[in-house]
Short mmCIF file of C-alpha atoms in Angstrom, two decimals:
data_model
loop_
_atom_site.label_atom_id
_atom_site.label_comp_id
_atom_site.label_asym_id
_atom_site.label_seq_id
_atom_site.Cartn_x
_atom_site.Cartn_y
_atom_site.Cartn_z
CA UNK A 5 96.63 93.12 124.93
CA UNK A 6 99.45 94.27 122.77
CA UNK A 7 99.52 97.84 121.53
CA UNK A 8 101.67 99.62 118.99
CA UNK A 9 102.31 103.35 119.07
CA UNK A 10 103.72 105.58 116.38
CA UNK A 11 104.09 109.05 117.85
CA UNK A 12 104.81 110.83 114.58
CA UNK A 13 101.67 111.18 112.43
CA UNK A 14 103.63 112.94 109.68
CA UNK A 15 107.26 113.38 108.78
CA UNK A 16 109.17 114.80 105.86
CA UNK A 17 112.68 114.29 104.58
CA UNK A 18 114.77 115.81 101.85
CA UNK A 19 115.63 113.54 98.98
CA UNK A 20 118.95 111.69 99.60
CA UNK A 21 118.80 112.45 103.32
CA UNK A 22 118.17 110.04 106.19
CA UNK A 23 115.00 109.83 108.26
CA UNK A 24 114.03 107.77 111.29
CA UNK A 25 110.47 106.71 112.06
CA UNK A 26 109.63 105.82 115.64
CA UNK A 27 107.63 102.90 116.97
CA UNK A 28 107.04 101.66 120.48
CA UNK A 29 104.99 98.71 121.58
CA UNK A 30 103.67 97.14 124.70
CA UNK A 31 103.64 93.41 125.34
CA UNK A 32 104.18 90.92 128.11
CA UNK A 33 105.42 88.27 125.71
CA UNK A 34 109.07 87.44 125.15
CA UNK A 35 108.83 85.96 121.68
CA UNK A 36 107.27 87.98 118.91
CA UNK A 37 107.92 89.59 115.55
CA UNK A 38 108.00 93.19 114.50
CA UNK A 39 107.43 94.54 111.04
CA UNK A 40 107.48 97.75 109.11
CA UNK A 41 105.01 97.96 106.25
CA UNK A 42 104.78 100.65 103.61
CA UNK A 43 101.48 101.70 102.07
CA UNK A 44 101.88 103.93 99.01
CA UNK A 45 98.94 105.73 97.39
CA UNK A 46 98.12 102.50 95.54
CA UNK A 47 96.98 101.27 99.01
CA UNK A 48 98.79 97.95 98.76
CA UNK A 49 100.70 97.03 101.90
CA UNK A 50 104.33 96.24 101.19
CA UNK A 51 106.63 94.56 103.67
CA UNK A 52 109.71 96.71 104.25
CA UNK A 53 111.56 94.87 106.98
CA UNK A 54 111.07 92.23 109.66
CA UNK A 55 112.68 91.60 113.02
CA UNK A 56 112.46 88.53 115.23
CA UNK A 57 112.49 89.45 118.89
CA UNK A 58 114.96 86.69 119.81
CA UNK A 59 117.56 88.18 117.49
CA UNK A 60 119.76 90.86 118.98
CA UNK A 61 121.15 91.93 115.63
CA UNK A 62 119.20 94.70 113.95
CA UNK A 63 117.60 93.79 110.63
CA UNK A 64 118.78 95.55 107.47
CA UNK A 65 117.31 95.56 103.96
CA UNK A 66 119.28 97.73 101.55
CA UNK A 67 118.54 101.36 102.52
CA UNK A 68 116.21 100.31 105.34
CA UNK A 69 117.43 99.36 108.78
CA UNK A 70 115.92 99.12 112.23
CA UNK A 71 117.03 99.97 115.72
CA UNK A 72 115.47 97.28 117.88
CA UNK A 73 115.64 97.91 121.61
CA UNK A 74 113.83 95.00 123.25
CA UNK A 75 114.11 96.21 126.82
CA UNK A 76 112.78 99.62 125.85
CA UNK A 77 110.17 98.05 123.53
CA UNK A 78 111.27 100.33 120.75
CA UNK A 79 111.52 99.53 117.05
CA UNK A 80 112.50 102.47 114.88
CA UNK A 81 112.99 102.43 111.11
CA UNK A 82 115.83 104.29 109.47
CA UNK A 83 115.63 105.11 105.77
CA UNK A 84 118.92 106.16 104.25
CA UNK A 85 119.39 108.01 100.96
CA UNK A 86 115.66 108.75 100.81
CA UNK A 87 114.06 108.54 97.40
CA UNK A 88 110.86 110.04 96.05
CA UNK A 89 109.40 106.54 95.84
CA UNK A 90 109.75 106.18 99.60
CA UNK A 91 106.86 108.59 100.11
CA UNK A 92 104.08 106.57 101.71
CA UNK A 93 102.32 105.73 104.93
CA UNK A 94 104.52 103.55 107.11
CA UNK A 95 102.98 101.13 109.61
CA UNK A 96 104.75 99.43 112.45
CA UNK A 97 103.25 96.05 113.31
CA UNK A 98 103.55 93.48 116.07
CA UNK A 99 102.75 89.82 115.87
CA UNK A 100 102.76 87.26 118.63
CA UNK A 101 104.79 84.08 118.28
CA UNK A 102 101.86 81.96 119.27
CA UNK A 103 98.22 81.57 118.42
CA UNK A 104 96.49 84.37 120.16
CA UNK A 105 92.76 84.19 119.80
CA UNK A 106 91.42 87.61 119.01
CA UNK A 107 94.65 88.99 117.63
CA UNK A 108 96.87 88.40 114.71
CA UNK A 109 98.79 91.42 113.65
CA UNK A 110 98.52 94.59 115.71
CA UNK A 111 99.29 97.70 113.72
CA UNK A 112 100.26 101.16 114.78
CA UNK A 113 98.35 104.19 113.49
CA UNK A 114 100.93 104.94 110.85
CA UNK A 115 103.36 107.72 109.95
CA UNK A 116 102.93 109.57 106.68
CA UNK A 117 106.33 110.21 105.14
CA UNK A 118 106.81 112.91 102.52
CA UNK A 119 110.00 113.09 100.48
CA UNK A 120 110.90 116.55 99.26
CA UNK A 121 112.84 116.94 96.01
CA UNK B 10 105.32 84.54 91.25
CA UNK B 11 101.95 86.32 91.21
CA UNK B 12 101.04 88.29 94.30
CA UNK B 13 97.87 88.27 96.36
CA UNK B 14 94.86 89.24 94.30
CA UNK B 15 91.59 90.64 95.54
CA UNK B 16 88.33 91.11 93.73
CA UNK B 17 86.53 93.32 93.22
CA UNK B 18 88.80 96.31 93.70
CA UNK B 19 85.92 98.72 94.26
CA UNK B 20 82.38 98.15 95.41
CA UNK B 21 79.41 100.36 96.20
CA UNK B 22 76.54 98.98 98.25
CA UNK B 23 73.61 100.37 100.20
CA UNK B 24 72.75 99.87 103.84
CA UNK B 25 71.20 96.52 104.62
CA UNK B 26 72.72 94.74 101.65
CA UNK B 27 75.33 92.05 101.92
CA UNK B 28 78.66 91.77 100.16
CA UNK B 29 81.21 89.06 99.40
CA UNK B 30 84.86 89.84 98.83
CA UNK B 31 87.34 87.40 97.35
CA UNK B 32 91.03 86.84 97.95
CA UNK B 33 93.41 84.58 96.07
CA UNK B 34 96.65 83.99 97.98
CA UNK B 35 100.10 83.59 96.57
CA UNK B 36 100.53 80.15 95.08
CA UNK B 37 101.53 77.72 97.81
CA UNK B 38 100.36 79.94 100.65
CA UNK B 39 97.81 78.29 102.89
CA UNK B 40 97.13 80.99 105.45
CA UNK B 41 94.87 83.93 104.63
CA UNK B 42 94.09 86.84 106.92
CA UNK B 43 91.63 89.68 106.48
CA UNK B 44 91.94 93.24 107.75
CA UNK B 45 89.73 96.30 107.75
CA UNK B 46 91.34 99.69 107.29
CA UNK B 47 89.50 102.92 108.06
CA UNK B 48 90.77 106.44 108.71
CA UNK B 49 89.32 106.42 112.20
CA UNK B 50 90.25 102.96 113.46
CA UNK B 51 93.32 102.26 111.37
CA UNK B 52 94.15 98.67 110.50
CA UNK B 53 92.17 96.06 112.38
CA UNK B 54 92.41 92.31 112.19
CA UNK B 55 89.25 90.50 111.14
CA UNK B 56 90.11 86.81 110.96
CA UNK B 57 92.62 84.27 109.77
CA UNK B 58 92.13 80.99 107.97
CA UNK B 59 94.45 78.06 107.49
CA UNK B 60 93.58 74.82 105.71
CA UNK B 61 89.92 75.82 105.51
CA UNK B 62 89.70 76.41 109.28
CA UNK B 63 89.30 79.70 111.07
CA UNK B 64 92.21 79.96 113.50
CA UNK B 65 91.87 83.45 114.85
CA UNK B 66 89.13 86.05 114.94
CA UNK B 67 89.23 89.73 115.78
CA UNK B 68 86.67 91.78 117.65
CA UNK B 69 84.08 92.22 114.93
CA UNK B 70 80.35 91.46 115.06
CA UNK B 71 78.91 88.28 113.65
CA UNK B 72 77.86 90.13 110.50
CA UNK B 73 81.45 89.61 109.38
CA UNK B 74 82.21 86.08 108.35
CA UNK B 75 84.59 84.27 106.09
CA UNK B 76 85.61 80.97 104.71
CA UNK B 77 88.51 79.34 102.95
CA UNK B 78 88.34 76.82 100.15
CA UNK B 79 90.50 73.77 99.51
CA UNK B 80 92.59 75.76 97.01
CA UNK B 81 93.30 78.30 99.79
CA UNK B 82 91.21 81.01 98.16
CA UNK B 83 89.20 82.89 100.73
CA UNK B 84 86.00 84.87 100.79
CA UNK B 85 84.79 87.39 103.29
CA UNK B 86 81.13 88.18 103.71
CA UNK B 87 79.48 91.11 105.42
CA UNK B 88 75.74 90.94 105.93
CA UNK B 89 73.33 93.76 106.73
CA UNK B 90 75.80 96.43 105.74
CA UNK B 91 76.11 99.57 107.83
CA UNK B 92 77.57 102.93 106.87
CA UNK B 93 80.48 102.27 109.20
CA UNK B 94 81.49 99.24 107.17
CA UNK B 95 82.86 101.53 104.48
CA UNK B 96 86.54 100.74 104.44
CA UNK B 97 89.46 99.26 102.60
CA UNK B 98 89.49 95.51 103.16
CA UNK B 99 92.91 93.98 102.89
CA UNK B 100 93.75 90.34 102.49
CA UNK B 101 97.15 88.89 103.33
CA UNK B 102 98.59 85.46 102.71
CA UNK B 103 101.44 83.49 104.20
CA UNK B 104 102.86 80.01 103.96
CA UNK B 105 101.88 79.03 107.46
CA UNK B 106 99.99 80.61 110.32
CA UNK B 107 101.80 82.49 113.05
CA UNK B 108 103.73 80.39 115.52
CA UNK B 109 104.58 77.56 113.17
CA UNK B 110 107.44 79.13 111.29
CA UNK B 111 109.41 82.05 112.56
CA UNK B 112 110.37 82.96 109.02
CA UNK B 113 106.76 83.33 107.94
CA UNK B 114 105.74 86.71 106.60
CA UNK B 115 102.41 88.02 105.42
CA UNK B 116 102.04 89.45 101.93
CA UNK B 117 99.21 91.86 101.37
CA UNK B 118 96.94 92.29 98.38
CA UNK B 119 95.85 95.62 96.90
CA UNK B 120 92.59 95.65 98.85
CA UNK B 121 88.92 96.06 98.07
CA UNK B 122 87.47 99.49 98.71
CA UNK B 123 83.89 99.18 99.91
CA UNK B 124 81.59 102.17 100.06
CA UNK B 125 78.26 101.79 101.83
CA UNK B 126 75.66 104.44 101.02
#
């Protein structure tokens, strides 16, 4: 079974600085997708960025970028020019590329990010 | 385009009762997944529906069930409620189920917070 680990329960960053959130995963599959979701106090899950495992190029969405290391099974999220609105719980998620009875998304435990003014 | 909507947003029930939660996906989305989020267990996958058929199911007891209607709206039912069922229940929709479109992404609703007393 796939597992997702986020080793940093909490992190903080100064406004306008850069922060990197770590994520590692375990899978025997070769094709899969990785996601970072943000959950602000409103509790709604918001997709931040997505990476297809077959793509070597790291995904980028404005101030958010990932460092995807397939061999190391690592998928870290870098937030540049941090803003107060970035404060939230961040979840790393894995999804298989095929129907996988008993699993859909597998989420990590989350990292709570605080942004200091 | 309207996002995923869930009703009710908050619910209080007592042990032994049953509850039905509703999810309306983004217009055009045909896949709906349900997740349970608790502080202790994190985010856990419940089940996924596509075209009124359950395609995947997580490791939850039979008290948890769901269905999807022809308009893609989905309901989740929990019978004989237990204290441990208190959680945030998140619904997510996507165009197609995993494996059929590598561009597919899930979009989450705001959740229904269930408190069992």
